[in-house]
Amino acid sequence: WLRQFYGNWGDFQEPVISGMDKYITGGGFVEHRMSYFKHIMHEPIILDFNRVQWKAFDGAIAKIKKKQCRFLLVQAPVTKSLYNAVQNNKSIDSLMQTKGRYLNFNLLLNLDDSLHFYDPDHLNQDGVEKFNEKLIHHIKKEFMSD
């Protein structure tokens, strides 16, 4: 980030492999070596939105609507232990539903914390494949049914 901010890229090259992560060139994503999450309990959490970020989000939604583009808001899955620790999930869902078509994949997928995640908020490859399949199904249903 600092290199980008100061325009000091020079001959910098991001390593293709770093620890358990591998950058997939041409795909623009990082693949994490297959691993499994060891279940932990989370303390109760209340999620709050940063006002500046919320204003920017509203502005982006307004631009999308002004251009009359269809869009889908998605909450990606996290472990059940993390999701259940969030005390205001229902109010977040209600708020997001006021912004547009919204899908909470924590409610649409039955993923196993130990089998489909490598940490509380990152899917492993098995989880990614299940999530992608369901997401693609919903995208086709929403946008290709016309």
PDB file of C-alpha atoms in Angstrom:
ATOM      1  CA  TRP A   1       0.000   0.000   0.000  1.00  0.00           C
ATOM      2  CA  LEU A   2       2.776   2.440   0.887  1.00  0.00           C
ATOM      3  CA  ARG A   3       4.637   1.715  -2.345  1.00  0.00           C
ATOM      4  CA  GLN A   4       1.445   2.467  -4.275  1.00  0.00           C
ATOM      5  CA  PHE A   5       0.745   5.633  -2.263  1.00  0.00           C
ATOM      6  CA  TYR A   6       4.225   7.034  -2.866  1.00  0.00           C
ATOM      7  CA  GLY A   7       4.449   5.789  -6.457  1.00  0.00           C
ATOM      8  CA  ASN A   8       7.568   3.836  -5.563  1.00  0.00           C
ATOM      9  CA  TRP A   9       6.909   0.581  -7.380  1.00  0.00           C
ATOM     10  CA  GLY A  10      10.299   0.331  -9.080  1.00  0.00           C
ATOM     11  CA  ASP A  11      10.894  -3.282 -10.021  1.00  0.00           C
ATOM     12  CA  PHE A  12       8.848  -4.662  -7.123  1.00  0.00           C
ATOM     13  CA  GLN A  13       7.359  -8.093  -7.784  1.00  0.00           C
ATOM     14  CA  GLU A  14       4.883  -9.702  -5.405  1.00  0.00           C
ATOM     15  CA  PRO A  15       6.065 -13.250  -4.631  1.00  0.00           C
ATOM     16  CA  VAL A  16       3.925 -15.948  -6.261  1.00  0.00           C
ATOM     17  CA  ILE A  17       4.173 -18.139  -3.158  1.00  0.00           C
ATOM     18  CA  SER A  18       4.192 -16.699   0.352  1.00  0.00           C
ATOM     19  CA  GLY A  19       3.769 -19.086   3.266  1.00  0.00           C
ATOM     20  CA  MET A  20       0.548 -21.029   2.666  1.00  0.00           C
ATOM     21  CA  ASP A  21      -0.665 -18.590  -0.012  1.00  0.00           C
ATOM     22  CA  LYS A  22      -0.138 -18.789  -3.772  1.00  0.00           C
ATOM     23  CA  TYR A  23      -1.020 -15.895  -6.063  1.00  0.00           C
ATOM     24  CA  ILE A  24      -2.839 -17.189  -9.132  1.00  0.00           C
ATOM     25  CA  THR A  25      -1.546 -15.053 -11.989  1.00  0.00           C
ATOM     26  CA  GLY A  26      -4.133 -14.166 -14.560  1.00  0.00           C
ATOM     27  CA  GLY A  27      -6.886 -15.008 -12.095  1.00  0.00           C
ATOM     28  CA  GLY A  28      -6.298 -12.175  -9.669  1.00  0.00           C
ATOM     29  CA  PHE A  29      -6.812 -14.157  -6.487  1.00  0.00           C
ATOM     30  CA  VAL A  30      -4.803 -15.822  -3.753  1.00  0.00           C
ATOM     31  CA  GLU A  31      -5.209 -19.545  -3.182  1.00  0.00           C
ATOM     32  CA  HIS A  32      -4.534 -20.759   0.344  1.00  0.00           C
ATOM     33  CA  ARG A  33      -3.033 -24.226   0.725  1.00  0.00           C
ATOM     34  CA  MET A  34      -5.711 -26.645   1.886  1.00  0.00           C
ATOM     35  CA  SER A  35      -6.095 -26.551   5.638  1.00  0.00           C
ATOM     36  CA  TYR A  36      -8.866 -26.966   8.168  1.00  0.00           C
ATOM     37  CA  PHE A  37     -10.134 -24.732  10.936  1.00  0.00           C
ATOM     38  CA  LYS A  38      -9.978 -25.803  14.569  1.00  0.00           C
ATOM     39  CA  HIS A  39     -13.243 -24.718  16.177  1.00  0.00           C
ATOM     40  CA  ILE A  40     -13.109 -21.875  18.701  1.00  0.00           C
ATOM     41  CA  MET A  41     -15.776 -20.016  20.620  1.00  0.00           C
ATOM     42  CA  HIS A  42     -16.095 -16.287  19.985  1.00  0.00           C
ATOM     43  CA  GLU A  43     -17.088 -13.619  22.453  1.00  0.00           C
ATOM     44  CA  PRO A  44     -20.400 -11.866  21.614  1.00  0.00           C
ATOM     45  CA  ILE A  45     -19.928  -9.134  18.991  1.00  0.00           C
ATOM     46  CA  ILE A  46     -22.041  -6.140  17.957  1.00  0.00           C
ATOM     47  CA  LEU A  47     -21.159  -5.043  14.427  1.00  0.00           C
ATOM     48  CA  ASP A  48     -21.243  -1.322  13.821  1.00  0.00           C
ATOM     49  CA  PHE A  49     -20.783   0.552  10.564  1.00  0.00           C
ATOM     50  CA  ASN A  50     -18.236   3.318  10.099  1.00  0.00           C
ATOM     51  CA  ARG A  51     -20.199   6.420   9.012  1.00  0.00           C
ATOM     52  CA  VAL A  52     -17.718   7.356   6.280  1.00  0.00           C
ATOM     53  CA  GLN A  53     -17.766   3.840   4.832  1.00  0.00           C
ATOM     54  CA  TRP A  54     -21.559   3.681   5.047  1.00  0.00           C
ATOM     55  CA  LYS A  55     -21.861   7.004   3.198  1.00  0.00           C
ATOM     56  CA  ALA A  56     -19.527   5.698   0.481  1.00  0.00           C
ATOM     57  CA  PHE A  57     -21.561   2.471   0.260  1.00  0.00           C
ATOM     58  CA  ASP A  58     -24.798   4.447  -0.117  1.00  0.00           C
ATOM     59  CA  GLY A  59     -23.139   6.586  -2.791  1.00  0.00           C
ATOM     60  CA  ALA A  60     -22.037   3.513  -4.739  1.00  0.00           C
ATOM     61  CA  ILE A  61     -25.539   2.012  -4.543  1.00  0.00           C
ATOM     62  CA  ALA A  62     -27.045   5.327  -5.727  1.00  0.00           C
ATOM     63  CA  LYS A  63     -24.713   5.392  -8.766  1.00  0.00           C
ATOM     64  CA  ILE A  64     -25.579   1.799  -9.638  1.00  0.00           C
ATOM     65  CA  LYS A  65     -29.296   2.534  -9.383  1.00  0.00           C
ATOM     66  CA  LYS A  66     -28.957   5.767 -11.384  1.00  0.00           C
ATOM     67  CA  LYS A  67     -27.398   3.777 -14.235  1.00  0.00           C
ATOM     68  CA  GLN A  68     -30.279   1.309 -13.874  1.00  0.00           C
ATOM     69  CA  CYS A  69     -27.903  -1.617 -13.425  1.00  0.00           C
ATOM     70  CA  ARG A  70     -29.074  -4.690 -11.615  1.00  0.00           C
ATOM     71  CA  PHE A  71     -26.976  -5.768  -8.669  1.00  0.00           C
ATOM     72  CA  LEU A  72     -26.879  -8.308  -5.914  1.00  0.00           C
ATOM     73  CA  LEU A  73     -25.598  -7.670  -2.395  1.00  0.00           C
ATOM     74  CA  VAL A  74     -23.921 -10.713  -0.875  1.00  0.00           C
ATOM     75  CA  GLN A  75     -22.801 -11.555   2.634  1.00  0.00           C
ATOM     76  CA  ALA A  76     -20.150 -14.234   2.233  1.00  0.00           C
ATOM     77  CA  PRO A  77     -20.136 -17.093   4.728  1.00  0.00           C
ATOM     78  CA  VAL A  78     -18.080 -17.132   7.904  1.00  0.00           C
ATOM     79  CA  THR A  79     -17.858 -19.943  10.436  1.00  0.00           C
ATOM     80  CA  LYS A  80     -21.057 -20.656  12.357  1.00  0.00           C
ATOM     81  CA  SER A  81     -19.183 -19.922  15.578  1.00  0.00           C
ATOM     82  CA  LEU A  82     -18.284 -16.420  14.353  1.00  0.00           C
ATOM     83  CA  TYR A  83     -21.681 -15.754  12.744  1.00  0.00           C
ATOM     84  CA  ASN A  84     -23.550 -16.824  15.881  1.00  0.00           C
ATOM     85  CA  ALA A  85     -21.359 -14.559  18.022  1.00  0.00           C
ATOM     86  CA  VAL A  86     -22.700 -11.516  16.134  1.00  0.00           C
ATOM     87  CA  GLN A  87     -25.599 -10.244  18.198  1.00  0.00           C
ATOM     88  CA  ASN A  88     -27.157  -7.990  15.550  1.00  0.00           C
ATOM     89  CA  ASN A  89     -27.323 -10.244  12.478  1.00  0.00           C
ATOM     90  CA  LYS A  90     -31.070  -9.707  12.014  1.00  0.00           C
ATOM     91  CA  SER A  91     -30.757  -5.913  12.035  1.00  0.00           C
ATOM     92  CA  ILE A  92     -27.830  -6.085   9.584  1.00  0.00           C
ATOM     93  CA  ASP A  93     -29.899  -8.293   7.265  1.00  0.00           C
ATOM     94  CA  SER A  94     -32.878  -5.917   7.536  1.00  0.00           C
ATOM     95  CA  LEU A  95     -30.701  -2.913   6.771  1.00  0.00           C
ATOM     96  CA  MET A  96     -29.018  -4.562   3.794  1.00  0.00           C
ATOM     97  CA  GLN A  97     -32.384  -5.637   2.371  1.00  0.00           C
ATOM     98  CA  THR A  98     -33.383  -1.952   2.194  1.00  0.00           C
ATOM     99  CA  LYS A  99     -30.428  -1.312  -0.145  1.00  0.00           C
ATOM    100  CA  GLY A 100     -31.263  -3.892  -2.815  1.00  0.00           C
ATOM    101  CA  ARG A 101     -31.535  -7.612  -3.491  1.00  0.00           C
ATOM    102  CA  TYR A 102     -29.511  -9.179  -0.683  1.00  0.00           C
ATOM    103  CA  LEU A 103     -28.376 -12.743  -0.013  1.00  0.00           C
ATOM    104  CA  ASN A 104     -26.854 -13.856   3.270  1.00  0.00           C
ATOM    105  CA  PHE A 105     -24.953 -17.041   2.478  1.00  0.00           C
ATOM    106  CA  ASN A 106     -24.579 -17.804   6.166  1.00  0.00           C
ATOM    107  CA  LEU A 107     -28.277 -18.689   5.970  1.00  0.00           C
ATOM    108  CA  LEU A 108     -28.261 -20.221   2.478  1.00  0.00           C
ATOM    109  CA  LEU A 109     -25.367 -22.678   2.859  1.00  0.00           C
ATOM    110  CA  ASN A 110     -24.822 -25.383   5.417  1.00  0.00           C
ATOM    111  CA  LEU A 111     -21.046 -25.288   5.775  1.00  0.00           C
ATOM    112  CA  ASP A 112     -19.049 -27.037   8.477  1.00  0.00           C
ATOM    113  CA  ASP A 113     -16.621 -24.845  10.448  1.00  0.00           C
ATOM    114  CA  SER A 114     -13.970 -27.574  10.548  1.00  0.00           C
ATOM    115  CA  LEU A 115     -14.331 -28.870   6.981  1.00  0.00           C
ATOM    116  CA  HIS A 116     -14.952 -25.727   4.914  1.00  0.00           C
ATOM    117  CA  PHE A 117     -12.894 -22.963   6.579  1.00  0.00           C
ATOM    118  CA  TYR A 118      -9.238 -22.410   7.381  1.00  0.00           C
ATOM    119  CA  ASP A 119      -9.924 -19.546   9.789  1.00  0.00           C
ATOM    120  CA  PRO A 120     -13.105 -17.882  11.102  1.00  0.00           C
ATOM    121  CA  ASP A 121     -13.741 -15.798   7.986  1.00  0.00           C
ATOM    122  CA  HIS A 122     -11.931 -17.550   5.141  1.00  0.00           C
ATOM    123  CA  LEU A 123     -13.163 -20.568   3.244  1.00  0.00           C
ATOM    124  CA  ASN A 124     -10.761 -23.345   2.299  1.00  0.00           C
ATOM    125  CA  GLN A 125     -10.891 -24.763  -1.254  1.00  0.00           C
ATOM    126  CA  ASP A 126     -13.744 -27.178  -0.430  1.00  0.00           C
ATOM    127  CA  GLY A 127     -15.752 -24.281   1.030  1.00  0.00           C
ATOM    128  CA  VAL A 128     -14.966 -22.034  -1.938  1.00  0.00           C
ATOM    129  CA  GLU A 129     -16.266 -24.657  -4.348  1.00  0.00           C
ATOM    130  CA  LYS A 130     -19.543 -25.057  -2.414  1.00  0.00           C
ATOM    131  CA  PHE A 131     -19.969 -21.289  -2.078  1.00  0.00           C
ATOM    132  CA  ASN A 132     -19.179 -20.628  -5.753  1.00  0.00           C
ATOM    133  CA  GLU A 133     -21.664 -23.258  -6.909  1.00  0.00           C
ATOM    134  CA  LYS A 134     -24.470 -21.728  -4.837  1.00  0.00           C
ATOM    135  CA  LEU A 135     -23.493 -18.144  -5.738  1.00  0.00           C
ATOM    136  CA  ILE A 136     -23.431 -18.932  -9.459  1.00  0.00           C
ATOM    137  CA  HIS A 137     -26.847 -20.580  -9.142  1.00  0.00           C
ATOM    138  CA  HIS A 138     -28.279 -17.409  -7.567  1.00  0.00           C
ATOM    139  CA  ILE A 139     -26.592 -15.119 -10.098  1.00  0.00           C
ATOM    140  CA  LYS A 140     -28.058 -17.134 -12.978  1.00  0.00           C
ATOM    141  CA  LYS A 141     -31.466 -17.125 -11.288  1.00  0.00           C
ATOM    142  CA  GLU A 142     -31.349 -13.335 -10.705  1.00  0.00           C
ATOM    143  CA  PHE A 143     -29.822 -12.143 -13.960  1.00  0.00           C
ATOM    144  CA  MET A 144     -30.346 -14.759 -16.635  1.00  0.00           C
ATOM    145  CA  SER A 145     -34.001 -15.563 -16.158  1.00  0.00           C
ATOM    146  CA  ASP A 146     -35.160 -12.765 -18.466  1.00  0.00           C
TER     147      ASP A 146
END
